CSV table of C-alpha atoms in Angstrom, one decimal:
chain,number,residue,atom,x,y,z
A,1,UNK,CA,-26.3,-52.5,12.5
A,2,UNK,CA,-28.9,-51.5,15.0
A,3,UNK,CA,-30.4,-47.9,13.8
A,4,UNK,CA,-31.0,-45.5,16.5
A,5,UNK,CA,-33.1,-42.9,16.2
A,6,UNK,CA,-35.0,-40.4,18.2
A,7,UNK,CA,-39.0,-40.3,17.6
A,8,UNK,CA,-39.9,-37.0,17.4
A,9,UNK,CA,-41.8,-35.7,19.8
A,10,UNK,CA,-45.5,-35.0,18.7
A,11,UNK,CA,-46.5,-31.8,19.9
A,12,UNK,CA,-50.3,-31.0,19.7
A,13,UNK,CA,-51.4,-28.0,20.8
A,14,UNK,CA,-54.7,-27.3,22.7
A,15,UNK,CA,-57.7,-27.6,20.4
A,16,UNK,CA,-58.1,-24.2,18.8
A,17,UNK,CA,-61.1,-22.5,20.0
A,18,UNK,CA,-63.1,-20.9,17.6
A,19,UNK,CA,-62.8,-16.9,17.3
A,20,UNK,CA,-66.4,-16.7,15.6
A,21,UNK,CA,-69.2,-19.5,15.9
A,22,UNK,CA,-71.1,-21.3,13.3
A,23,UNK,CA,-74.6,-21.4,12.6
A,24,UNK,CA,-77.1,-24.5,11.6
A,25,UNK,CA,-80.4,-23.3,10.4
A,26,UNK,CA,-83.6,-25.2,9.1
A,27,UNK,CA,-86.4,-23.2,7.5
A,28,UNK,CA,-89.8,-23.5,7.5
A,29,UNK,CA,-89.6,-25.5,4.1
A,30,UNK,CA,-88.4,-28.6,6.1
A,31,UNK,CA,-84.7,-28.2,4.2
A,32,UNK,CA,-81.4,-27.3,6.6
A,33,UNK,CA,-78.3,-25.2,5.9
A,34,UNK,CA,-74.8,-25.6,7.7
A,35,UNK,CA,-72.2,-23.3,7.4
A,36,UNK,CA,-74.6,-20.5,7.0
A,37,UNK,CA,-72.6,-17.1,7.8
A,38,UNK,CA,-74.1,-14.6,10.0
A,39,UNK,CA,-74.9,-12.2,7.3
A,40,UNK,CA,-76.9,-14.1,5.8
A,41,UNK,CA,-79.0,-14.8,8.7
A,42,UNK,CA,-80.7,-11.9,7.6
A,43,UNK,CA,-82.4,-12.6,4.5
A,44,UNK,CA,-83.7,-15.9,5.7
A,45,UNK,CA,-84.7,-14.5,9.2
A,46,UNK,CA,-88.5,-14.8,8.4
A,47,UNK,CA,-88.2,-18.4,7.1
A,48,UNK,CA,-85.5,-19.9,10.1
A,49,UNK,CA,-87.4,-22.5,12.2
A,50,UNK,CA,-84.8,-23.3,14.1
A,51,UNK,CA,-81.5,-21.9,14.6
A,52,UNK,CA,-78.2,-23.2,15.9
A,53,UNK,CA,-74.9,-21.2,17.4
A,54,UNK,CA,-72.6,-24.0,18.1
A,55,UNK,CA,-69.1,-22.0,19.7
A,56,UNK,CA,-66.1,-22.8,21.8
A,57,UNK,CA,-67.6,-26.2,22.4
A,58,UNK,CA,-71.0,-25.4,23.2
A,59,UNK,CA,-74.4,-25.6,21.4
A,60,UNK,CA,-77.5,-23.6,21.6
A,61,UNK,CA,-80.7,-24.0,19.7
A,62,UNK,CA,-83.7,-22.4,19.5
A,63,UNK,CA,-86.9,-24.0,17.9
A,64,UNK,CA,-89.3,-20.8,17.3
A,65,UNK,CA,-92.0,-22.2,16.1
A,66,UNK,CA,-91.9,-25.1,19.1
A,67,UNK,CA,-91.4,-22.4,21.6
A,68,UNK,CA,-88.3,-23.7,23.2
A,69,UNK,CA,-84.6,-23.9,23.5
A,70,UNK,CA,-82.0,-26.5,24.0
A,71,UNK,CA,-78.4,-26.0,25.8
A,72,UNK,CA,-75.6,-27.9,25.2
A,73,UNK,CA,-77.3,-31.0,23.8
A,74,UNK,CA,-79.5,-31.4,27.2
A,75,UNK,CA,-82.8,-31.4,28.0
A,76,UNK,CA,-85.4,-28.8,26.3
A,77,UNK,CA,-85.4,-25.6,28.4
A,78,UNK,CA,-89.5,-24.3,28.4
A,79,UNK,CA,-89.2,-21.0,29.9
A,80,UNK,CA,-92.8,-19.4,30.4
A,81,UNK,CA,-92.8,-16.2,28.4
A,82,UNK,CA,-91.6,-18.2,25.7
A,83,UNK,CA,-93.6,-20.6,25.7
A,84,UNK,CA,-97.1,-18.3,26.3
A,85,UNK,CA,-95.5,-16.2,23.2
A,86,UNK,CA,-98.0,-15.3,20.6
A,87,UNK,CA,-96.5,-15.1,16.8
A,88,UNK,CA,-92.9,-15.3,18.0
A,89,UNK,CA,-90.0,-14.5,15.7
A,90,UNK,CA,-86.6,-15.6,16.1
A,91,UNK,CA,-84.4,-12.7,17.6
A,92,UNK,CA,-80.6,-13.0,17.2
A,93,UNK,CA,-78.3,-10.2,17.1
A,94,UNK,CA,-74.6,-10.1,17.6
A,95,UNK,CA,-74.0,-7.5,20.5
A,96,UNK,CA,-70.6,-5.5,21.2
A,97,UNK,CA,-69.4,-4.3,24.3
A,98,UNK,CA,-66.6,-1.9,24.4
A,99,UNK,CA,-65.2,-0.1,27.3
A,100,UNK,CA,-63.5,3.4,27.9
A,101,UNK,CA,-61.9,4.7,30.6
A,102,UNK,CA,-62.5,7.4,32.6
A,103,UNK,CA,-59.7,9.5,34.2
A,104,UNK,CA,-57.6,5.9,34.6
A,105,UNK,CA,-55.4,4.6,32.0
A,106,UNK,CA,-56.2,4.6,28.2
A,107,UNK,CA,-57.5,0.8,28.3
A,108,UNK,CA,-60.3,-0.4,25.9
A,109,UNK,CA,-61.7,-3.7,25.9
A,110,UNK,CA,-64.2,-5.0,23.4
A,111,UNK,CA,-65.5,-8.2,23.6
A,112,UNK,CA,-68.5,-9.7,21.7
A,113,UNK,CA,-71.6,-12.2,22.7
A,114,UNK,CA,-74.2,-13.6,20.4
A,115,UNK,CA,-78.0,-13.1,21.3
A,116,UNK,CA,-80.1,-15.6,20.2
A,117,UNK,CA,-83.8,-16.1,21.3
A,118,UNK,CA,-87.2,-15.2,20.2
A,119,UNK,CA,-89.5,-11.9,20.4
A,120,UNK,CA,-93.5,-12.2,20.1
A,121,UNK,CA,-96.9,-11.1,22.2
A,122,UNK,CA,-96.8,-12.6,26.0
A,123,UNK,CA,-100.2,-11.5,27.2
A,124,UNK,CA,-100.7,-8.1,25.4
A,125,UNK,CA,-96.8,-7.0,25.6
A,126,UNK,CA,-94.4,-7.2,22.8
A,127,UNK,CA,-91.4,-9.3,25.1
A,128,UNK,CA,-88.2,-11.1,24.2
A,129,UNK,CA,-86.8,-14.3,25.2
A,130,UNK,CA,-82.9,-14.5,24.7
A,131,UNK,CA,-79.8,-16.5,26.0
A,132,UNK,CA,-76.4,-14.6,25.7
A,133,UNK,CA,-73.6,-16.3,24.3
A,134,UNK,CA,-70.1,-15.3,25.2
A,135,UNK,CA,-67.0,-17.2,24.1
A,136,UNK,CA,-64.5,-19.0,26.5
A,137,UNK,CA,-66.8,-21.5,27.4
A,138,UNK,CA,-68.6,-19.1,30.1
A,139,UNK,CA,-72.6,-20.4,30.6
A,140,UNK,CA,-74.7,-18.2,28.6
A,141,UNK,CA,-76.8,-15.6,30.6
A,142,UNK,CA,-81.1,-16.1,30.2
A,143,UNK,CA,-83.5,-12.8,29.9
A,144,UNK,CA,-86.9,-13.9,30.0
A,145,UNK,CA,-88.8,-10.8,30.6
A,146,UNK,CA,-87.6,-7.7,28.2
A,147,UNK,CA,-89.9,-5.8,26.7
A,148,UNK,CA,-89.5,-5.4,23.2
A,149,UNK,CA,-89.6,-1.9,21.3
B,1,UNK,CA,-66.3,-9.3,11.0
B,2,UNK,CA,-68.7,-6.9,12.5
B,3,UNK,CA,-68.7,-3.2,12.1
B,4,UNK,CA,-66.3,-0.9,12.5
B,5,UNK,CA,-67.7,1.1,15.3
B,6,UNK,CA,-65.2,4.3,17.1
B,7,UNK,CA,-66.4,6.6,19.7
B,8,UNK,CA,-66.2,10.5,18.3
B,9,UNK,CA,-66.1,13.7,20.4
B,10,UNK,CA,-66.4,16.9,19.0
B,11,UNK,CA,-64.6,19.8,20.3
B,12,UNK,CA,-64.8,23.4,19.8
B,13,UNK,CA,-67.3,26.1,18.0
B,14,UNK,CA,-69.3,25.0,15.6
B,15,UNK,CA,-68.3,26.2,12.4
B,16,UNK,CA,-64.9,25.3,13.4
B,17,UNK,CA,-65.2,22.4,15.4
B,18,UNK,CA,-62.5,19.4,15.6
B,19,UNK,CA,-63.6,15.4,15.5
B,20,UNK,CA,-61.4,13.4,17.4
B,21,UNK,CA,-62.2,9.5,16.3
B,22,UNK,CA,-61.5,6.5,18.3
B,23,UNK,CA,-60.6,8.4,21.5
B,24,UNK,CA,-58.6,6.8,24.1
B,25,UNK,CA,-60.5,7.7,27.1
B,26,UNK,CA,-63.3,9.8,28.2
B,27,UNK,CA,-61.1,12.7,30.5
B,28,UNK,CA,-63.4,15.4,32.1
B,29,UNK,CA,-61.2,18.6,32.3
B,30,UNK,CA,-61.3,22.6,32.7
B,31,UNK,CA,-60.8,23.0,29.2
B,32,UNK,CA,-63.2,21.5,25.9
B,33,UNK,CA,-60.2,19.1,24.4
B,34,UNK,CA,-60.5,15.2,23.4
B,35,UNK,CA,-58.1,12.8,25.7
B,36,UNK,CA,-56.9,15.5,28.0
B,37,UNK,CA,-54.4,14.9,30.9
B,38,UNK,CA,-56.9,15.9,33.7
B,39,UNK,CA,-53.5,17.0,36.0
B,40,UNK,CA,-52.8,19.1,33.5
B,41,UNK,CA,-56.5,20.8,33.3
B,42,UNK,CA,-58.2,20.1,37.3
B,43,UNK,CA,-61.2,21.1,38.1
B,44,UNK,CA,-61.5,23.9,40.8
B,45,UNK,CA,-63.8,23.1,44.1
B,46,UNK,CA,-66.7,25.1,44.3
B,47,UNK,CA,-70.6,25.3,44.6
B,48,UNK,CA,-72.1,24.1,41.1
B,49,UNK,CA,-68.5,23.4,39.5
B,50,UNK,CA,-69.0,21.3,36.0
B,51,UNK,CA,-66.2,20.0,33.7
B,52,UNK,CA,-66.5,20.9,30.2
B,53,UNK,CA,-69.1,18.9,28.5
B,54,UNK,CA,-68.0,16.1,26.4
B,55,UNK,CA,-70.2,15.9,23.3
B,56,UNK,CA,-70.0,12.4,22.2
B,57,UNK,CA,-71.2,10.2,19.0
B,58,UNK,CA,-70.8,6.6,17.7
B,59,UNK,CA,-69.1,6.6,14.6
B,60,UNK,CA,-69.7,3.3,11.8
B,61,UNK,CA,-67.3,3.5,9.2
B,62,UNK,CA,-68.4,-0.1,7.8
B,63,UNK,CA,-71.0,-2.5,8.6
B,64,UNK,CA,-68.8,-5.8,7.8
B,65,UNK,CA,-70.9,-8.7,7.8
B,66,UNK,CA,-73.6,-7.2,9.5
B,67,UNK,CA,-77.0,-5.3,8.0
B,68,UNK,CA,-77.9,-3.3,10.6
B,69,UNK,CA,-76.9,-1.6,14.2
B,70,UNK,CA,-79.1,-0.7,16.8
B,71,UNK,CA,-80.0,-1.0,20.9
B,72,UNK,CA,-76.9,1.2,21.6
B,73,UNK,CA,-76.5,2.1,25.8
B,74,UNK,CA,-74.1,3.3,27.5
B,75,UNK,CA,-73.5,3.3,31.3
B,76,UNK,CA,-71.0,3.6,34.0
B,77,UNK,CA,-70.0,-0.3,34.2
B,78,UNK,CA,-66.9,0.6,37.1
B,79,UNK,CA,-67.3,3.8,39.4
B,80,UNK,CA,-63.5,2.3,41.5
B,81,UNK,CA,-64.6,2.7,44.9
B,82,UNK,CA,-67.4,5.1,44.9
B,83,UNK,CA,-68.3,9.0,44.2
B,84,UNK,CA,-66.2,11.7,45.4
B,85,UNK,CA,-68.2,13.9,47.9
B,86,UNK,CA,-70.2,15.3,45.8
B,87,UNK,CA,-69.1,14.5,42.2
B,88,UNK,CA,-71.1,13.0,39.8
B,89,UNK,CA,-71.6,12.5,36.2
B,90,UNK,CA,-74.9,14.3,34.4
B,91,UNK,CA,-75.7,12.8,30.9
B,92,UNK,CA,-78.7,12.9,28.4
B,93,UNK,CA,-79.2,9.4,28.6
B,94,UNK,CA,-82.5,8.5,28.9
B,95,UNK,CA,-84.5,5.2,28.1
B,96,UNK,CA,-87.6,7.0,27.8
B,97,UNK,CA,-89.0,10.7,26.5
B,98,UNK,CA,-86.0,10.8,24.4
B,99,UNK,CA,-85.4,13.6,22.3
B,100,UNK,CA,-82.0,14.0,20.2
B,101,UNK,CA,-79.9,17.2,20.9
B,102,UNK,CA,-77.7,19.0,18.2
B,103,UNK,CA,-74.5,19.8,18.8
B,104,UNK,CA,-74.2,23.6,20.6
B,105,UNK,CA,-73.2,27.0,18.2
B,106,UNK,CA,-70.9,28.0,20.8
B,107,UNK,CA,-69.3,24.4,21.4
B,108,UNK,CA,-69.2,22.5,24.7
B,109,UNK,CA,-69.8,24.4,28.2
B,110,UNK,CA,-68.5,24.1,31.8
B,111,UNK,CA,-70.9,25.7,33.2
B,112,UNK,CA,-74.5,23.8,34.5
B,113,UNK,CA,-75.3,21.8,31.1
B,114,UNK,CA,-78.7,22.3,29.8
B,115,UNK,CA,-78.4,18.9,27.9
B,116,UNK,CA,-76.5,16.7,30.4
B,117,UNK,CA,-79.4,17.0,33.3
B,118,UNK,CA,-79.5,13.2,34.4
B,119,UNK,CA,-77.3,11.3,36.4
B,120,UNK,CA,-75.2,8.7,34.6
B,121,UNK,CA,-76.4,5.0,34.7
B,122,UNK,CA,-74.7,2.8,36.9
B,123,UNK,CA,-75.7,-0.7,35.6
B,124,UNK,CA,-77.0,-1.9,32.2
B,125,UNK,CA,-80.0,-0.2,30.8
B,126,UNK,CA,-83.1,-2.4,30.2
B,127,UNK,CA,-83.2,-0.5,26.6
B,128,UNK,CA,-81.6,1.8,24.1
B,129,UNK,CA,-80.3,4.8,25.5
B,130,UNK,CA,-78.2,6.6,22.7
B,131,UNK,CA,-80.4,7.6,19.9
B,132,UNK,CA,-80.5,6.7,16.0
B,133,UNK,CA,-81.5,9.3,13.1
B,134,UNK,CA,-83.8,10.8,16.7
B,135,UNK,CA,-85.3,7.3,17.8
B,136,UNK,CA,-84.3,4.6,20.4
B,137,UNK,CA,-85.2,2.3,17.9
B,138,UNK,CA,-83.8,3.8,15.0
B,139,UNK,CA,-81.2,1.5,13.1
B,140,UNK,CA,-77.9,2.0,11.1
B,141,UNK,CA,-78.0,0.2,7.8
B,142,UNK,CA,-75.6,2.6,5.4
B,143,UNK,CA,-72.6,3.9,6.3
B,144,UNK,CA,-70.6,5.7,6.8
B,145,UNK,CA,-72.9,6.7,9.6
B,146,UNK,CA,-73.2,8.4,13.3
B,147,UNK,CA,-75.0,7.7,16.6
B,148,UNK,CA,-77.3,10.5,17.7
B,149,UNK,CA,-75.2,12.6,20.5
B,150,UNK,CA,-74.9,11.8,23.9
B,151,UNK,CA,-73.3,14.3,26.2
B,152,UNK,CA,-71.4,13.7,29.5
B,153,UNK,CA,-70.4,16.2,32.2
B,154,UNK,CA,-68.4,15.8,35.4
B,155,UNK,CA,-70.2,17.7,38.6
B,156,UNK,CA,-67.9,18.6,41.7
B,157,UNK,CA,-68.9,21.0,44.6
B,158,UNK,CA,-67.6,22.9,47.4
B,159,UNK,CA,-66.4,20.1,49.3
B,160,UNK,CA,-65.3,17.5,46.5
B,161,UNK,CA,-61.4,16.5,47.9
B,162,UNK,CA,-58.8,17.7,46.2
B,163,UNK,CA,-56.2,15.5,43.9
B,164,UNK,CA,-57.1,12.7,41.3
B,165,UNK,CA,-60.6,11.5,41.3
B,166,UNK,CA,-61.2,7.7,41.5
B,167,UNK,CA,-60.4,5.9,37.5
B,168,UNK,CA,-63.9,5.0,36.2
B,169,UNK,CA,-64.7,2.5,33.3
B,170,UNK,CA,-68.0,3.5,30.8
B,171,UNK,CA,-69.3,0.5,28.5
B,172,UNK,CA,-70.5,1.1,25.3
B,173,UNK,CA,-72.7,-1.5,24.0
B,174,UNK,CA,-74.5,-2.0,20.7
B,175,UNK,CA,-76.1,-5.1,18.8
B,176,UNK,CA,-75.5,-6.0,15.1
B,177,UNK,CA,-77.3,-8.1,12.7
């Protein structure tokens, strides 16, 4: 007796994006750290040589002490005021933008980024180098040229 | 999860003001009232006309995963289709010379603010333009906490049309880390 049956059908759904990134740091002591939550970016901030945000898909790493980044596994990025950047610390924050309306209907949006560069002395000005990350894939957004507080 | 961050205006006299948190909308308005319906409260044409002045804050109830907040701005991200003959918005914002103000003994005005003397921003601000603890670089790192105040008033004149202004979108933007 033949058996007849129906294969399920397999559904997969799309790849789950990821609602918060994850971070790869190696410190200045030559050991790495996966996993590492953003809080505790913090306390190791003065020790991170470099510093990964890998999100949705896409990687970005800073090496600080190098003086350069790297997008999405491709070629170094040398962008001048970081690389003429005396003493420079890594900068990261993670940066919320919410927004209100104004005599229009009660909608608020929030959405959040990741900042993740390097601030130091270019010439005799405090400046900051930074890439912003936002999620859904969209191509993270270079400042070269701010001037640090 | 990052910090739990509301915007709070304060209405009334001091002494016996009211905090409205997490307001739905920034509504300028003939009368000093959190999330008013501006048909209900227009604004009357005239030389030098102001709305009441909003007196706004940042409220962090929690900091989440996050040790500190700092570089708050706030600017006018979506004006619709452009200023009213002559309407404008006058703020306290500034990225330099910045000097925190304290909320007013006899509560918001609609006449000429004293405190709101700049025109709004209409794109990002290279810096911090809403104060910490009376710096632009101040920081947040216990909460519960507040923002310094920054104030917003709506300016109309003489021959500002009548009916419903344009629908405007303000961006509030902080960092965390």
């Amino acid at each position: 007796m033949k058996c007849r049956g129906i294969l399920p059908l397999l559904f997969f759904g799309d790849i789950l994006k990821m609602n918060t990134p994850s971070f790869i740091i190696s410190l200045r002591n030559d050991s790495t750290k996966r996993e590492v939550k953003f809080r505790e970016l913090y306390s190791l901030r003065d020790q991170i040589d470099t510093l990964t945000i890998m999100w949705d898909f896409n990687s970005y790493y800073i090496n600080v002490n190098e003086r350069y980044m790297v997008i999405n596994g491709g070629r170094q990025i040398r962008i001048d005021n970081l690389s003429r950047m005396k003493d420079p610390e890594l900068y990261y924050r993670r940066r919320h933008t919410s927004t209100v309306s104004v005599a229009g209907g009660d909608v608020k949006r929030t959405k959040v980024a990741y900042i993740l560069g390097a601030e130091g002395v270019v010439d005799t000005v405090k400046k900051r180098v930074y890439v912003i990350i936002e999620s859904e894939g969209s191509e993270a957004k270079l400042v070269d040229n701010e001037i640090a507080r | 999860m990052g910090a739990t961050v509301v915007l709070a205006e304060t209405n009334g006299v001091s002494g016996s003001s009211s905090q409205t948190l997490d307001i739905a909308n920034i509504n300028f308005g003939s009368v000093d009232s959190a999330e008013l319906v501006p048909a209900d409260h227009p604004l009357t044409a005239g030389a030098d006309k102001h709305s009441f002045e909003k007196w706004l804050r940042l409220y962090v109830s929690d900091l989440g995963t996050s040790v500190q907040l700092d570089n708050i701005k706030v600017w006018l991200s979506d004006n619709g289709t452009g200023w009213a003959l002559e309407e404008g918005i006058s703020t306290n914002l500034v990225t330099s010379g910045y000097s925190a103000v304290s909320y007013p003994s006899g509560g918001p005005v609609d006449t000429d603010s004293a405190v709101a003397t700049t025109a709004i921003p209409e794109s990002e601000p290279a810096s911090a333009n809403v104060g910490i603890a009376g710096s632009l670089s101040g920081i947040i790192s216990s909460v519960p906490a507040y923002s310094d105040w920054f104030v917003l008033q709506l300016d109309i004149g003489a021959t500002t049309p009548a009916g419903a202004l344009q629908s405007k979108t303000i961006t509030i933007q902080w960092d965390e880390m």
